[in-house]
Amino acid sequence: MIPIELGIEDKAKYPFLEEAGDYFKERNMSLEDISQPDYNDVIETAKKRILQAIRNREVSSDIATPEIELLSFPISLMLVKATNLDHLISRYSFAEAVRVEKFLKDERDELVVQIFKNILKIDVIPVTSNNSFPIFNYKIQIIDYLKRSIRFHELEWKLVNRVVNQGYVYLKKNELIRLIRQEIENMIKERLKVLPIPQLPQNLKKTVQDISDLSPPPNQSDRIKITPDHYPPCVKNALTMLKKGENLPHYGRFLLTTYL
């Protein structure tokens, strides 16, 4: 398949791609350049991305000005790193991955395949309508599927419950994208971890301080409230047995106690 030449909007949607990085490098921007008034819009957009991640756990998918959106991504990484807050790194990585997931759901097949191949080294094959399994959109090799599905505990992700044919696992588009969201998150997180803490100009230090002040403390940043209707099926079943007065096996009691 001939690689797709990405436009500025494609690069803005997927700023972690090599082509997007090249766009930034070609401008040869220094920290002093970025601190100048000409880049105020870029700095404000980068700050907005981070604050959206803090408040909403998701970065907006609106792209009003593609060039500003594209340039704001590496700036936002730099600002997050400058806070030296590990929990903010985790939250921001997650929020950016959710943003990418939204874009991929409506993306053209050729670009989805190219992104998976170049970034995640996964050979994704579109499924044609005249295939034996027309309800699916893509197929990937079993080994690629198993490496990623192991993170999921729902029964639908177990290999025995998937359509498998000639060494390939068949997936709908939303399943394929969900399967790799965690990898995109990890990729952004690793990029942040290896990024050196920058020595920022004074005006950018104020921006970093604002972000640090608004960032929740570590013990609150990743707290998630789990209600009974979101318990795993095994926990729900154990609770139902107890409510009925049935004898819960030892492993069931251990599971329930550990989970709760």
Tab-separated table of C-alpha atoms in Angstrom:
chain	number	residue	atom	x	y	z
A	1	MET	CA	0.000	0.000	0.000
A	2	ILE	CA	1.357	3.398	-1.050
A	3	PRO	CA	1.810	5.677	2.004
A	4	ILE	CA	-0.676	8.536	2.275
A	5	GLU	CA	0.753	12.027	2.165
A	6	LEU	CA	-0.584	13.702	5.277
A	7	GLY	CA	-2.095	17.163	5.222
A	8	ILE	CA	-1.752	19.732	7.987
A	9	GLU	CA	-5.083	18.673	9.540
A	10	ASP	CA	-4.018	15.010	9.622
A	11	LYS	CA	-0.829	16.010	11.426
A	12	ALA	CA	-2.823	18.139	13.863
A	13	LYS	CA	-5.104	15.186	14.673
A	14	TYR	CA	-2.191	12.778	15.144
A	15	PRO	CA	0.693	14.971	16.381
A	16	PHE	CA	2.712	11.985	17.619
A	17	LEU	CA	3.350	10.858	14.024
A	18	GLU	CA	6.826	11.247	12.548
A	19	GLU	CA	5.484	13.581	9.853
A	20	ALA	CA	4.088	15.889	12.526
A	21	GLY	CA	7.418	15.901	14.357
A	22	ASP	CA	9.209	16.765	11.127
A	23	TYR	CA	6.867	19.726	10.627
A	24	PHE	CA	7.863	21.071	14.030
A	25	LYS	CA	11.590	20.443	13.466
A	26	GLU	CA	11.549	22.187	10.084
A	27	ARG	CA	10.489	25.401	11.791
A	28	ASN	CA	13.656	25.221	13.930
A	29	MET	CA	11.920	26.863	16.885
A	30	SER	CA	13.950	27.600	19.997
A	31	LEU	CA	12.604	28.228	23.487
A	32	GLU	CA	13.333	31.912	23.010
A	33	ASP	CA	11.297	31.905	19.781
A	34	ILE	CA	8.354	30.247	21.525
A	35	SER	CA	8.403	32.811	24.314
A	36	GLN	CA	7.891	35.683	21.857
A	37	PRO	CA	4.439	37.324	21.403
A	38	ASP	CA	4.083	35.771	17.929
A	39	TYR	CA	3.560	32.392	19.608
A	40	ASN	CA	1.073	33.489	22.259
A	41	ASP	CA	-1.757	31.591	20.535
A	42	VAL	CA	0.316	28.411	20.455
A	43	ILE	CA	1.215	28.716	24.146
A	44	GLU	CA	-2.403	29.391	25.112
A	45	THR	CA	-3.583	26.392	23.089
A	46	ALA	CA	-0.952	24.171	24.704
A	47	LYS	CA	-2.032	25.367	28.145
A	48	LYS	CA	-5.677	24.770	27.241
A	49	ARG	CA	-4.891	21.165	26.216
A	50	ILE	CA	-3.313	20.502	29.595
A	51	LEU	CA	-6.117	22.142	31.581
A	52	GLN	CA	-8.703	20.141	29.637
A	53	ALA	CA	-6.816	16.988	30.582
A	54	ILE	CA	-6.797	18.040	34.232
A	55	ARG	CA	-10.487	18.972	34.378
A	56	ASN	CA	-12.110	16.610	31.881
A	57	ARG	CA	-9.620	13.747	31.390
A	58	GLU	CA	-9.960	14.469	27.696
A	59	VAL	CA	-8.422	16.935	25.241
A	60	SER	CA	-10.894	18.623	22.896
A	61	SER	CA	-11.042	17.272	19.348
A	62	ASP	CA	-11.897	20.701	17.908
A	63	ILE	CA	-9.318	21.891	15.391
A	64	ALA	CA	-10.000	25.534	14.643
A	65	THR	CA	-6.511	26.303	13.326
A	66	PRO	CA	-4.581	23.133	12.377
A	67	GLU	CA	-1.123	24.716	12.477
A	68	ILE	CA	-1.647	26.093	15.986
A	69	GLU	CA	-3.057	22.753	17.171
A	70	LEU	CA	-0.101	20.894	15.692
A	71	LEU	CA	2.532	23.204	17.171
A	72	SER	CA	0.806	23.209	20.562
A	73	PHE	CA	1.299	19.456	21.102
A	74	PRO	CA	5.104	19.425	21.570
A	75	ILE	CA	4.798	22.652	23.576
A	76	SER	CA	2.242	21.009	25.855
A	77	LEU	CA	4.607	18.066	26.395
A	78	MET	CA	7.333	20.496	27.366
A	79	LEU	CA	5.041	22.351	29.786
A	80	VAL	CA	3.813	19.130	31.406
A	81	LYS	CA	7.386	17.929	31.838
A	82	ALA	CA	8.411	21.265	33.327
A	83	THR	CA	5.867	20.811	36.150
A	84	ASN	CA	7.790	17.692	37.222
A	85	LEU	CA	4.489	16.122	38.344
A	86	ASP	CA	4.330	12.404	37.567
A	87	HIS	CA	0.581	12.189	38.110
A	88	LEU	CA	0.053	14.995	35.580
A	89	ILE	CA	2.124	13.056	33.047
A	90	SER	CA	-0.220	10.084	33.481
A	91	ARG	CA	-3.376	12.153	33.249
A	92	TYR	CA	-2.226	14.119	30.218
A	93	SER	CA	-1.126	10.972	28.353
A	94	PHE	CA	-4.528	9.392	28.959
A	95	ALA	CA	-6.409	12.507	27.799
A	96	GLU	CA	-4.429	12.750	24.557
A	97	ALA	CA	-5.010	9.036	23.863
A	98	VAL	CA	-8.776	9.510	24.276
A	99	ARG	CA	-8.612	12.376	21.772
A	100	VAL	CA	-6.818	10.171	19.247
A	101	GLU	CA	-9.360	7.406	19.791
A	102	LYS	CA	-12.168	9.795	18.818
A	103	PHE	CA	-10.416	10.811	15.607
A	104	LEU	CA	-9.632	7.235	14.599
A	105	LYS	CA	-13.278	6.175	14.873
A	106	ASP	CA	-14.134	8.375	11.880
A	107	GLU	CA	-10.834	8.022	10.052
A	108	ARG	CA	-10.422	6.644	6.534
A	109	ASP	CA	-9.213	3.041	6.352
A	110	GLU	CA	-5.955	3.822	4.548
A	111	LEU	CA	-4.765	6.201	7.235
A	112	VAL	CA	-5.815	3.884	10.081
A	113	VAL	CA	-3.720	1.125	8.509
A	114	GLN	CA	-0.770	3.491	8.015
A	115	ILE	CA	-0.859	4.750	11.619
A	116	PHE	CA	-0.980	1.240	13.062
A	117	LYS	CA	1.863	0.111	10.816
A	118	ASN	CA	4.195	3.063	11.406
A	119	ILE	CA	3.572	3.699	15.094
A	120	LEU	CA	2.547	0.361	16.574
A	121	LYS	CA	4.161	-2.003	14.052
A	122	ILE	CA	0.857	-3.825	13.584
A	123	ASP	CA	-0.194	-5.068	10.149
A	124	VAL	CA	-3.872	-4.185	9.953
A	125	ILE	CA	-5.742	-5.582	6.966
A	126	PRO	CA	-9.099	-4.075	5.936
A	127	VAL	CA	-11.844	-6.665	5.433
A	128	THR	CA	-13.696	-6.338	2.132
A	129	SER	CA	-17.475	-6.631	1.894
A	130	ASN	CA	-17.273	-9.876	-0.093
A	131	ASN	CA	-15.299	-11.551	2.704
A	132	SER	CA	-16.707	-14.477	4.685
A	133	PHE	CA	-17.033	-12.184	7.719
A	134	PRO	CA	-18.530	-8.950	6.301
A	135	ILE	CA	-19.648	-7.550	9.684
A	136	PHE	CA	-16.011	-6.918	10.582
A	137	ASN	CA	-13.839	-4.066	9.325
A	138	TYR	CA	-10.281	-5.298	9.950
A	139	LYS	CA	-8.201	-8.314	10.813
A	140	ILE	CA	-4.858	-8.614	12.625
A	141	GLN	CA	-2.566	-11.514	13.380
A	142	ILE	CA	-3.372	-13.596	16.463
A	143	ILE	CA	-0.062	-12.742	18.149
A	144	ASP	CA	-0.738	-8.998	17.768
A	145	TYR	CA	-4.205	-9.484	19.212
A	146	LEU	CA	-3.076	-11.551	22.192
A	147	LYS	CA	-0.358	-9.060	23.163
A	148	ARG	CA	-2.992	-6.366	23.564
A	149	SER	CA	-6.209	-8.134	24.562
A	150	ILE	CA	-4.556	-9.524	27.706
A	151	ARG	CA	-5.247	-6.153	29.372
A	152	PHE	CA	-9.006	-6.627	29.059
A	153	HIS	CA	-11.018	-8.829	31.406
A	154	GLU	CA	-14.418	-8.762	29.693
A	155	LEU	CA	-15.429	-12.084	28.127
A	156	GLU	CA	-15.829	-10.521	24.685
A	157	TRP	CA	-12.053	-10.013	24.474
A	158	LYS	CA	-11.172	-13.649	25.178
A	159	LEU	CA	-9.775	-15.323	22.068
A	160	VAL	CA	-12.297	-18.148	22.357
A	161	ASN	CA	-15.075	-15.574	21.820
A	162	ARG	CA	-13.495	-13.980	18.748
A	163	VAL	CA	-13.795	-14.836	15.084
A	164	VAL	CA	-10.446	-16.368	14.085
A	165	ASN	CA	-9.565	-17.559	10.594
A	166	GLN	CA	-6.224	-18.581	9.058
A	167	GLY	CA	-4.189	-16.964	11.813
A	168	TYR	CA	-6.118	-13.687	11.914
A	169	VAL	CA	-8.529	-12.221	14.472
A	170	TYR	CA	-11.419	-10.230	12.987
A	171	LEU	CA	-12.413	-6.916	14.573
A	172	LYS	CA	-14.896	-4.122	14.147
A	173	LYS	CA	-13.409	-0.646	13.838
A	174	ASN	CA	-14.292	0.447	17.369
A	175	GLU	CA	-12.778	-2.770	18.759
A	176	LEU	CA	-9.519	-2.275	16.883
A	177	ILE	CA	-9.183	1.296	18.112
A	178	ARG	CA	-10.031	0.399	21.696
A	179	LEU	CA	-7.441	-2.345	21.534
A	180	ILE	CA	-4.582	0.074	20.921
A	181	ARG	CA	-5.656	3.172	22.867
A	182	GLN	CA	-3.582	2.029	25.830
A	183	GLU	CA	-0.512	1.766	23.607
A	184	ILE	CA	-0.926	5.306	22.362
A	185	GLU	CA	-1.253	6.450	25.962
A	186	ASN	CA	1.899	4.537	26.924
A	187	MET	CA	3.773	5.963	23.937
A	188	ILE	CA	2.980	9.551	24.950
A	189	LYS	CA	3.807	8.782	28.572
A	190	GLU	CA	7.188	7.313	27.656
A	191	ARG	CA	7.972	10.303	25.479
A	192	LEU	CA	7.267	12.556	28.445
A	193	LYS	CA	9.358	10.480	30.824
A	194	VAL	CA	12.494	10.638	28.669
A	195	LEU	CA	12.042	14.317	27.847
A	196	PRO	CA	14.587	16.410	29.781
A	197	ILE	CA	13.143	19.068	32.066
A	198	PRO	CA	13.482	22.264	30.009
A	199	GLN	CA	15.005	25.516	31.233
A	200	LEU	CA	12.178	27.857	30.361
A	201	PRO	CA	12.122	31.613	29.791
A	202	GLN	CA	10.507	33.597	32.605
A	203	ASN	CA	7.137	34.107	30.888
A	204	LEU	CA	6.765	30.367	30.287
A	205	LYS	CA	7.634	29.621	33.906
A	206	LYS	CA	4.497	31.549	34.862
A	207	THR	CA	2.451	29.287	32.588
A	208	VAL	CA	3.975	26.190	34.181
A	209	GLN	CA	3.215	27.533	37.661
A	210	ASP	CA	-0.408	28.160	36.680
A	211	ILE	CA	-0.699	24.577	35.456
A	212	SER	CA	0.925	23.190	38.602
A	213	ASP	CA	-1.429	25.202	40.815
A	214	LEU	CA	-4.489	23.871	38.979
A	215	SER	CA	-3.308	20.276	38.880
A	216	PRO	CA	-5.013	18.124	41.550
A	217	PRO	CA	-2.797	16.438	44.134
A	218	PRO	CA	-1.679	12.869	43.358
A	219	ASN	CA	-4.142	11.252	45.749
A	220	GLN	CA	-7.051	12.822	43.878
A	221	SER	CA	-5.890	12.867	40.267
A	222	ASP	CA	-6.699	9.270	39.438
A	223	ARG	CA	-9.438	8.493	41.951
A	224	ILE	CA	-12.331	6.733	40.243
A	225	LYS	CA	-15.699	6.063	41.847
A	226	ILE	CA	-16.939	2.571	41.041
A	227	THR	CA	-20.664	1.959	41.580
A	228	PRO	CA	-22.193	-1.542	41.926
A	229	ASP	CA	-23.612	-1.451	38.396
A	230	HIS	CA	-20.009	-1.232	37.109
A	231	TYR	CA	-18.709	-4.207	39.111
A	232	PRO	CA	-17.208	-7.054	37.032
A	233	PRO	CA	-19.625	-9.939	36.313
A	234	CYS	CA	-17.751	-12.282	38.685
A	235	VAL	CA	-18.152	-9.816	41.588
A	236	LYS	CA	-21.830	-9.237	40.772
A	237	ASN	CA	-22.396	-13.001	40.746
A	238	ALA	CA	-20.670	-13.439	44.126
A	239	LEU	CA	-22.793	-10.675	45.678
A	240	THR	CA	-25.966	-12.213	44.254
A	241	MET	CA	-25.085	-15.577	45.791
A	242	LEU	CA	-24.538	-13.951	49.195
A	243	LYS	CA	-27.846	-12.090	49.004
A	244	LYS	CA	-29.632	-15.374	48.269
A	245	GLY	CA	-27.991	-16.985	51.287
A	246	GLU	CA	-26.026	-19.405	49.124
A	247	ASN	CA	-22.655	-20.773	50.228
A	248	LEU	CA	-19.922	-18.840	48.454
A	249	PRO	CA	-16.806	-20.957	47.675
A	250	HIS	CA	-13.533	-19.975	49.321
A	251	TYR	CA	-12.066	-18.522	46.096
A	252	GLY	CA	-15.268	-16.514	45.645
A	253	ARG	CA	-14.993	-15.016	49.130
A	254	PHE	CA	-11.332	-14.230	48.521
A	255	LEU	CA	-12.160	-12.547	45.214
A	256	LEU	CA	-14.955	-10.475	46.729
A	257	THR	CA	-12.896	-9.370	49.733
A	258	THR	CA	-9.902	-8.429	47.579
A	259	TYR	CA	-11.993	-6.479	45.079
A	260	LEU	CA	-14.057	-4.537	47.606
